[in-house]
Coordinates of C-alpha atoms in Angstrom, one line a residue:
M496 CA -0.1 0.3 -0.1
T497 CA 1.5 3.7 -0.8
E498 CA 1.3 6.6 1.0
E499 CA -1.4 8.2 -0.7
A500 CA -3.8 5.4 0.3
V501 CA -3.5 7.3 3.6
P502 CA -6.6 9.6 4.0
P503 CA -5.5 13.1 5.5
V504 CA -7.4 12.5 8.8
V505 CA -5.0 10.5 10.2
E506 CA -2.8 12.5 12.5
P507 CA -0.4 11.4 14.9
V508 CA -1.6 11.7 18.6
A509 CA 1.6 13.8 19.2
S510 CA -0.2 16.8 17.8
T511 CA -2.2 19.1 19.8
T512 CA -5.6 17.8 18.9
A513 CA -5.3 14.0 19.4
P514 CA -4.3 14.0 23.3
A515 CA -7.0 16.7 24.3
T516 CA -9.4 14.6 22.5
V517 CA -8.4 11.7 24.7
A518 CA -8.2 13.7 27.8
G519 CA -11.5 14.8 27.3
S520 CA -12.7 11.2 26.7
V521 CA -11.3 10.1 29.8
A522 CA -12.2 13.0 31.7
G523 CA -15.9 13.4 30.3
S524 CA -16.9 10.7 32.8
V525 CA -16.1 12.2 35.6
A526 CA -17.3 15.6 35.9
D527 CA -15.6 16.8 38.9
P528 CA -12.9 13.8 40.3
V529 CA -11.8 14.0 43.8
E530 CA -8.5 13.8 45.3
D531 CA -8.0 10.5 45.4
E532 CA -9.5 9.6 41.9
R533 CA -6.7 11.8 40.1
P534 CA -4.1 9.4 40.1
Y535 CA -6.4 7.0 38.5
L536 CA -7.1 9.2 35.9
A537 CA -3.7 10.1 35.2
E538 CA -2.7 6.8 34.9
V539 CA -6.0 6.1 32.5
F540 CA -4.9 9.3 30.5
G541 CA -1.6 8.4 29.9
L542 CA -2.4 4.3 28.7
A543 CA -4.9 5.4 26.6
K544 CA -2.7 8.3 25.0
K545 CA -0.1 5.2 24.5
L546 CA -3.3 3.2 22.8
D547 CA -4.4 5.9 20.8
G548 CA -0.8 6.7 19.4
T549 CA -0.8 3.4 16.9
W550 CA -3.8 5.0 15.4
P551 CA -1.5 6.3 12.4
L552 CA -0.2 2.7 12.0
F553 CA -3.9 1.3 12.0
A554 CA -5.5 3.6 9.6
R555 CA -2.0 3.1 7.0
S556 CA -2.7 -0.6 7.0
L557 CA -6.5 -0.5 6.1
D558 CA -8.4 -1.4 2.7
P559 CA -8.0 1.9 0.6
A560 CA -11.9 1.6 0.2
T561 CA -12.3 1.9 3.9
D562 CA -13.5 5.1 5.6
P563 CA -11.1 6.2 8.5
A564 CA -13.2 8.9 9.6
R565 CA -15.8 6.5 11.0
L566 CA -13.4 4.5 12.7
R567 CA -11.3 7.6 14.2
G568 CA -14.0 8.0 17.4
R569 CA -14.4 4.4 17.8
Y570 CA -10.5 4.1 17.9
R571 CA -10.2 6.9 20.6
S572 CA -13.1 5.5 22.5
A573 CA -11.9 1.9 22.5
A574 CA -8.4 3.3 23.7
V575 CA -10.0 4.8 26.7
S576 CA -12.0 1.9 27.6
T577 CA -9.1 -0.6 27.0
A578 CA -7.1 1.8 29.5
R579 CA -9.9 1.3 32.3
W580 CA -10.2 -2.1 31.8
S581 CA -6.0 -2.7 32.0
I582 CA -5.9 -0.6 35.0
R583 CA -8.5 -2.3 36.7
R584 CA -7.5 -5.7 35.9
R585 CA -3.8 -4.9 37.1
N586 CA -5.2 -3.9 40.2
V587 CA -7.1 -6.7 40.6
D588 CA -4.1 -9.1 39.7
G589 CA -1.9 -7.1 42.0
Y590 CA -4.6 -7.6 44.9
V591 CA -5.2 -11.3 44.6
S592 CA -1.0 -11.9 44.0
L593 CA -0.6 -10.4 47.2
L594 CA -3.0 -12.2 49.0
A595 CA -1.9 -15.5 47.9
L596 CA 1.7 -14.7 48.6
L597 CA 0.6 -13.8 52.2
L598 CA -1.2 -17.2 51.8
M599 CA 1.4 -19.2 50.9
F600 CA 4.0 -17.5 53.6
A601 CA 1.6 -18.6 56.2
V602 CA 1.0 -22.1 54.7
A603 CA 5.1 -22.5 54.0
C604 CA 5.7 -21.6 57.7
T605 CA 3.3 -24.0 59.3
V606 CA 4.5 -26.9 56.8
L607 CA 8.2 -26.3 58.3
V608 CA 6.9 -26.3 61.8
T609 CA 4.4 -29.1 61.5
I610 CA 6.0 -31.4 59.0
F611 CA 9.5 -30.9 59.1
S612 CA 9.7 -30.0 62.7
V613 CA 12.0 -26.8 62.6
D614 CA 11.2 -25.4 65.9
S615 CA 14.7 -25.1 67.3
W616 CA 16.4 -21.8 67.1
Q617 CA 19.5 -23.2 65.6
E618 CA 17.3 -25.0 63.1
L619 CA 14.9 -21.7 62.9
G620 CA 18.4 -19.5 61.9
S621 CA 19.5 -22.3 59.1
A622 CA 16.5 -22.1 57.3
V623 CA 16.3 -18.3 57.2
G624 CA 20.0 -17.8 56.4
G625 CA 19.7 -20.5 53.8
L626 CA 16.8 -18.9 52.2
V627 CA 17.7 -15.7 51.9
V628 CA 21.3 -16.4 50.6
F629 CA 19.5 -18.7 47.8
F630 CA 16.7 -16.1 47.0
G631 CA 19.8 -13.8 46.6
I632 CA 21.5 -15.9 44.5
V633 CA 18.0 -16.1 42.4
A634 CA 17.6 -12.2 42.2
W635 CA 21.3 -12.1 41.1
A636 CA 20.6 -14.5 38.3
E637 CA 17.5 -12.8 37.1
N638 CA 19.1 -9.7 36.5
R639 CA 21.6 -11.1 34.0
R640 CA 19.2 -13.2 32.2
H641 CA 20.0 -11.4 29.2
R642 CA 23.4 -13.2 29.3
L643 CA 23.7 -16.5 27.6
L644 CA 25.6 -18.2 30.4
F645 CA 23.1 -17.3 32.6
R646 CA 20.1 -18.1 30.5
F647 CA 21.2 -21.8 29.5
L648 CA 23.2 -22.6 32.5
I649 CA 23.0 -20.4 36.0
N650 CA 19.2 -20.0 35.7
P651 CA 18.4 -23.7 34.8
L652 CA 20.8 -24.8 37.6
V653 CA 19.1 -22.5 40.1
N654 CA 15.4 -23.7 39.3
V655 CA 17.0 -27.5 39.8
V656 CA 18.7 -26.9 43.0
G657 CA 15.3 -24.8 44.3
F658 CA 12.7 -27.3 43.1
G659 CA 14.7 -30.5 44.0
C660 CA 15.3 -29.5 47.4
F661 CA 11.5 -30.8 48.1
P662 CA 11.7 -34.2 47.2
V663 CA 15.1 -34.2 48.9
A664 CA 13.3 -33.1 52.2
L665 CA 10.3 -35.2 51.6
Y666 CA 12.6 -38.1 51.3
G667 CA 14.6 -37.2 54.2
R668 CA 11.4 -36.8 56.3
Y669 CA 9.3 -40.0 55.4
A670 CA 12.0 -42.7 54.3
S671 CA 11.9 -46.1 55.8
G672 CA 15.2 -47.2 54.0
P673 CA 18.2 -47.6 54.2
A674 CA 19.8 -46.4 57.0
S675 CA 21.8 -43.4 55.0
A676 CA 18.4 -41.8 53.8
I677 CA 17.1 -42.2 57.7
D678 CA 20.3 -40.1 58.6
L679 CA 19.4 -37.4 56.5
A680 CA 17.0 -35.9 59.1
G681 CA 19.8 -35.5 61.2
R682 CA 21.8 -33.3 59.2
W683 CA 22.8 -29.7 59.8
W684 CA 21.9 -28.7 56.1
M685 CA 18.5 -30.4 56.3
P686 CA 16.4 -27.3 57.3
I687 CA 18.0 -25.4 54.7
V688 CA 16.8 -27.9 52.2
Q689 CA 13.5 -27.8 53.6
S690 CA 13.1 -24.1 53.8
I691 CA 14.1 -23.8 50.0
G692 CA 12.1 -26.7 49.0
V693 CA 8.9 -25.9 50.7
F694 CA 9.1 -21.8 49.4
C695 CA 9.9 -22.7 45.7
V696 CA 7.0 -25.3 45.9
G697 CA 4.7 -22.7 47.8
L698 CA 5.8 -20.0 45.0
I699 CA 4.6 -22.3 42.5
L700 CA 1.3 -23.4 44.2
A701 CA 0.5 -19.5 45.0
W702 CA 1.4 -18.5 41.5
A703 CA -1.0 -21.4 39.8
P704 CA -4.5 -20.2 41.7
V705 CA -4.0 -16.4 40.8
Q706 CA -3.4 -17.5 37.2
G707 CA -6.3 -19.5 37.3
A708 CA -8.3 -17.3 39.0
M709 CA -7.0 -14.3 36.5
R710 CA -8.2 -16.6 33.7
L711 CA -11.6 -17.8 35.1
W712 CA -12.2 -13.9 35.3
D713 CA -11.7 -13.5 31.9
R714 CA -13.2 -16.2 30.5
E715 CA -16.6 -15.9 32.6
S716 CA -17.3 -12.7 31.2
P717 CA -20.5 -12.3 29.3
T718 CA -19.3 -10.2 27.0
F719 CA -16.8 -10.1 24.2
P720 CA -13.3 -9.8 25.3
A721 CA -12.9 -6.7 23.1
E722 CA -10.7 -4.6 25.6
P723 CA -7.8 -7.2 25.7
L724 CA -7.9 -8.1 22.2
F725 CA -7.4 -4.1 21.4
E726 CA -4.6 -3.8 23.6
H727 CA -2.9 -6.8 22.4
L728 CA -3.4 -5.9 18.6
T729 CA -2.3 -2.1 18.8
T730 CA 0.9 -3.5 20.6
I731 CA 1.4 -5.8 18.0
L732 CA 1.0 -3.2 15.5
A733 CA 3.4 -1.2 17.1
R734 CA 6.0 -3.8 17.2
T735 CA 5.8 -4.3 13.5
E736 CA 7.7 -1.3 13.0
P737 CA 10.9 -2.6 11.1
D738 CA 14.6 -1.3 12.0
R739 CA 17.2 0.2 9.3
R740 CA 17.8 -3.2 7.5
G741 CA 14.1 -3.5 7.0
Q742 CA 13.7 -6.4 9.7
L743 CA 12.3 -6.9 12.7
P744 CA 14.5 -6.8 15.8
P745 CA 14.4 -10.3 17.9
K746 CA 12.6 -8.9 20.9
A747 CA 10.1 -7.7 19.0
R748 CA 9.7 -10.9 16.8
Q749 CA 9.5 -12.5 20.2
E750 CA 6.8 -10.0 21.5
I751 CA 4.6 -10.6 18.6
L752 CA 4.7 -14.4 18.6
T753 CA 3.4 -13.9 22.6
L754 CA 0.9 -11.5 22.0
L755 CA -0.4 -13.7 18.9
A756 CA -0.9 -16.9 21.1
K757 CA -2.6 -14.6 23.8
V758 CA -4.8 -13.3 20.7
A759 CA -5.7 -17.0 19.6
V760 CA -6.6 -17.9 23.4
L761 CA -8.8 -15.0 23.9
L762 CA -10.4 -15.5 20.7
R763 CA -10.9 -19.1 21.7
A764 CA -12.3 -18.9 25.2
G765 CA -14.1 -15.2 24.4
I766 CA -16.4 -15.7 22.0
P767 CA -18.1 -18.9 23.4
A768 CA -18.4 -17.2 26.7
A769 CA -20.3 -14.1 25.1
A770 CA -22.4 -17.0 23.3
R771 CA -23.5 -18.3 26.7
G772 CA -27.5 -18.7 27.0
G773 CA -28.3 -19.6 23.7
T774 CA -29.3 -23.0 22.8
S775 CA -26.9 -25.8 22.6
L776 CA -26.9 -25.7 18.3
T777 CA -25.8 -22.0 18.7
R778 CA -23.2 -22.5 21.2
A779 CA -21.7 -25.3 19.0
V780 CA -21.6 -22.9 15.8
V781 CA -20.2 -20.0 17.6
R782 CA -17.5 -22.3 19.5
A783 CA -16.6 -24.0 16.1
R784 CA -16.2 -20.5 14.4
A785 CA -13.9 -19.4 17.5
I786 CA -11.6 -22.5 17.0
E787 CA -11.6 -21.3 13.6
A788 CA -10.7 -17.9 14.6
S789 CA -8.1 -18.9 16.8
K790 CA -6.4 -21.2 14.3
A791 CA -6.4 -18.6 11.4
V792 CA -4.8 -16.0 14.2
A793 CA -2.3 -18.7 15.2
D794 CA -1.1 -19.5 11.6
L795 CA 0.2 -15.8 11.7
Q796 CA 2.8 -16.8 14.0
L797 CA 4.4 -18.3 10.9
W798 CA 4.8 -15.2 9.0
I799 CA 6.9 -13.9 11.8
A800 CA 9.0 -16.8 12.6
L801 CA 9.6 -17.5 8.5
P802 CA 9.0 -13.8 6.8
S803 CA 8.9 -13.7 3.3
P804 CA 9.7 -10.5 1.1
T805 CA 5.8 -9.6 1.7
S806 CA 4.8 -11.1 4.7
H807 CA 5.3 -8.2 7.2
D808 CA 2.6 -5.8 5.0
D809 CA 0.3 -8.7 4.9
F810 CA 0.7 -9.5 8.4
R811 CA -0.1 -5.7 9.4
T812 CA -3.1 -5.8 7.0
R813 CA -4.6 -9.0 8.9
I814 CA -4.0 -7.4 12.3
A815 CA -5.7 -3.9 10.8
E816 CA -8.2 -6.0 9.7
L817 CA -9.1 -7.8 13.0
T818 CA -8.9 -4.5 14.8
R819 CA -11.4 -3.1 12.4
T820 CA -13.9 -6.3 13.5
I821 CA -13.1 -5.5 16.9
L822 CA -13.8 -1.9 16.7
T823 CA -17.1 -2.4 14.4
A824 CA -18.3 -5.4 16.7
E825 CA -18.9 -7.1 13.2
Y826 CA -17.6 -10.4 14.6
D827 CA -19.0 -12.4 11.4
R828 CA -15.9 -10.8 9.7
L829 CA -13.4 -12.9 12.0
P830 CA -10.4 -14.3 10.2
I831 CA -10.9 -17.9 8.6
R832 CA -8.1 -20.5 8.2
E833 CA -6.6 -21.0 4.9
A834 CA -7.0 -24.8 3.9
T835 CA -3.7 -25.2 2.2
P836 CA -1.7 -28.4 2.1
E837 CA 1.0 -26.9 4.4
A838 CA -1.5 -26.0 7.1
T839 CA -3.2 -29.2 6.7
R840 CA 0.4 -31.3 7.4
R841 CA 1.0 -28.4 10.2
T842 CA -2.2 -29.2 11.8
W843 CA -1.5 -33.0 12.1
H844 CA 2.0 -32.3 13.5
A845 CA 0.2 -30.3 15.9
R846 CA -2.2 -32.7 16.8
A847 CA 0.5 -35.3 17.5
L848 CA 2.4 -33.3 19.4
E849 CA -0.6 -32.1 21.7
A850 CA -1.3 -35.8 22.1
A851 CA 1.9 -36.6 23.2
R852 CA 2.3 -33.8 25.3
T853 CA -1.2 -34.6 27.1
L854 CA -0.4 -38.3 27.7
I855 CA 3.3 -37.2 29.5
I856 CA 1.1 -34.8 31.5
A857 CA -1.5 -37.4 32.5
L858 CA 1.3 -39.9 33.1
V859 CA 3.5 -37.5 34.9
P860 CA 1.6 -37.9 38.9
L861 CA 1.8 -41.8 38.7
A862 CA 5.1 -41.8 37.5
V863 CA 6.0 -39.8 40.3
L864 CA 4.2 -41.8 43.0
L865 CA 5.7 -45.0 41.4
L866 CA 9.1 -43.4 41.8
V867 CA 8.6 -42.5 45.5
H868 CA 7.6 -45.8 46.5
R869 CA 10.6 -47.3 44.9
L870 CA 12.8 -45.1 46.4
G871 CA 11.1 -46.2 49.9
L872 CA 9.5 -43.1 50.8
T873 CA 5.8 -43.9 52.6
L874 CA 3.2 -41.2 53.1
P875 CA 0.7 -41.4 56.0
S876 CA -2.2 -43.2 56.1
P877 CA -5.0 -40.7 54.6
F878 CA -2.5 -39.2 52.0
D879 CA -1.2 -42.1 50.3
D880 CA -4.5 -43.3 48.9
G881 CA -5.7 -39.9 48.4
A882 CA -2.7 -39.1 46.4
L883 CA -3.3 -42.5 44.4
I884 CA -6.8 -41.6 43.7
A885 CA -6.0 -37.9 42.6
A886 CA -3.2 -39.2 40.1
L887 CA -5.5 -41.9 38.5
A888 CA -8.5 -39.3 38.6
W889 CA -6.0 -36.8 36.9
A890 CA -4.8 -39.1 33.9
V891 CA -8.7 -40.4 33.5
V892 CA -10.1 -36.8 32.6
L893 CA -7.1 -36.0 30.4
L894 CA -7.2 -39.3 28.5
L895 CA -11.0 -39.0 28.2
G896 CA -10.6 -35.5 26.8
L897 CA -7.6 -36.6 24.4
L898 CA -9.9 -39.6 23.2
D899 CA -13.0 -37.2 22.4
P900 CA -12.2 -33.2 21.7
N901 CA -15.8 -32.8 22.9
F902 CA -15.4 -34.3 26.4
P903 CA -15.8 -30.6 28.0
V904 CA -19.1 -30.2 26.1
H905 CA -20.5 -33.8 27.1
L906 CA -19.3 -32.6 30.7
A907 CA -20.8 -29.7 30.7
A908 CA -24.2 -30.7 29.1
V909 CA -24.3 -33.9 32.1
R910 CA -24.0 -30.7 34.7
D911 CA -27.2 -29.1 33.0
L912 CA -29.0 -31.7 33.0
T913 CA -28.2 -32.9 36.5
S914 CA -29.2 -29.1 37.6
L915 CA -32.8 -29.7 35.9
N916 CA -33.0 -32.8 38.5
P917 CA -35.6 -31.9 40.9
F918 CA -34.3 -33.8 43.5
T919 CA -30.9 -32.2 42.9
R920 CA -32.3 -28.8 43.6
A921 CA -34.1 -29.8 46.4
A922 CA -30.9 -31.4 47.9
E923 CA -29.0 -27.9 46.9
K924 CA -31.7 -25.6 48.5
K925 CA -31.9 -28.2 51.9
P926 CA -28.2 -29.3 52.7
G927 CA -29.0 -30.6 56.1
R928 CA -31.6 -33.2 54.9
R929 CA -30.5 -36.5 53.2
L930 CA -32.8 -38.0 50.8
S931 CA -33.6 -41.5 51.5
P932 CA -32.7 -43.8 48.4

């Protein structure tokens, strides 16, 4: 596309008119902000101005037949609403993360005192000192991730040591043989190993619920995920500017690939959530359309990973068209996957890789239990049976989902039918009474 195709209404946000318009859109909803709301409004204005600054890139990649004057106001409004959504979600994420970290710290201290019996002052001092030194090394290594030695050697070594301390601590605590394993519990360095292992595993266990809660919050939204999609797509447009050699920088290429994966996930999960309440046929059609659009966006990663002479221009055009679909709410214009032989081959390769990965994930808990028993580690009476049942249930659910792609749909249908049972409703209303068979 040539520069003559850009209409004269396209103006950079650095001009004197666009920021004022964005400021008017942000401040227009709050007539007289109080003192406590001014930092929030300033943050919203800053992010909205940044998002609105991608308008020239968006307008330059549009079809020449498109009238950008009609989209300019919607683009500015989308920038403001996206800024509000992003800051609100960031605050919620921060509060949930802080609560999870506090809960993790309390649980970790309780585990160290009750299960591992770290109760003397000497053991407590060793545990705290070793923990401080270890996390100091972690922070030192993280600040040097840009170096190849730290990225491929030091950081993996720190992760292996950190998460390897937990099984060593469990083995030393519950091992019933041989004698060398039983003597591990009395070593002076065992409190250090226990504290490092418990806190590293605790961080993972605290991070997983936070991510799950935020994804559930995004997934259960009854509306189309226009705000996060707009934020990701405008960021992709801003990162597609080539350098002086006409190529994308490696960091920008990596960020674009990550954002495309996020856009694909949002399309796959957000569109069916917006169709909740319709008939089963409607939900099935919408779900299939969402999967098709998600795969079409995921295929664009190949245009960035293996570029051709025209792939960057075509890629920007595709992103601009998807952004236009989000702005106009014409969701029937979502992208459709191109049925090429190469895409079909990639589909089979992706399916085989996905099946192998699902199978490995399904069998990991059972393999861990088998390894634990072979090492002579015995858990207390209620926990050994519970761990075996949980591992078997985990494997069965994942294998059923692998064999039947519509297993989540069937499971949801069974849950809906169960909710229609009058006996189930009576039991939910009166949990204290038990129905006789």
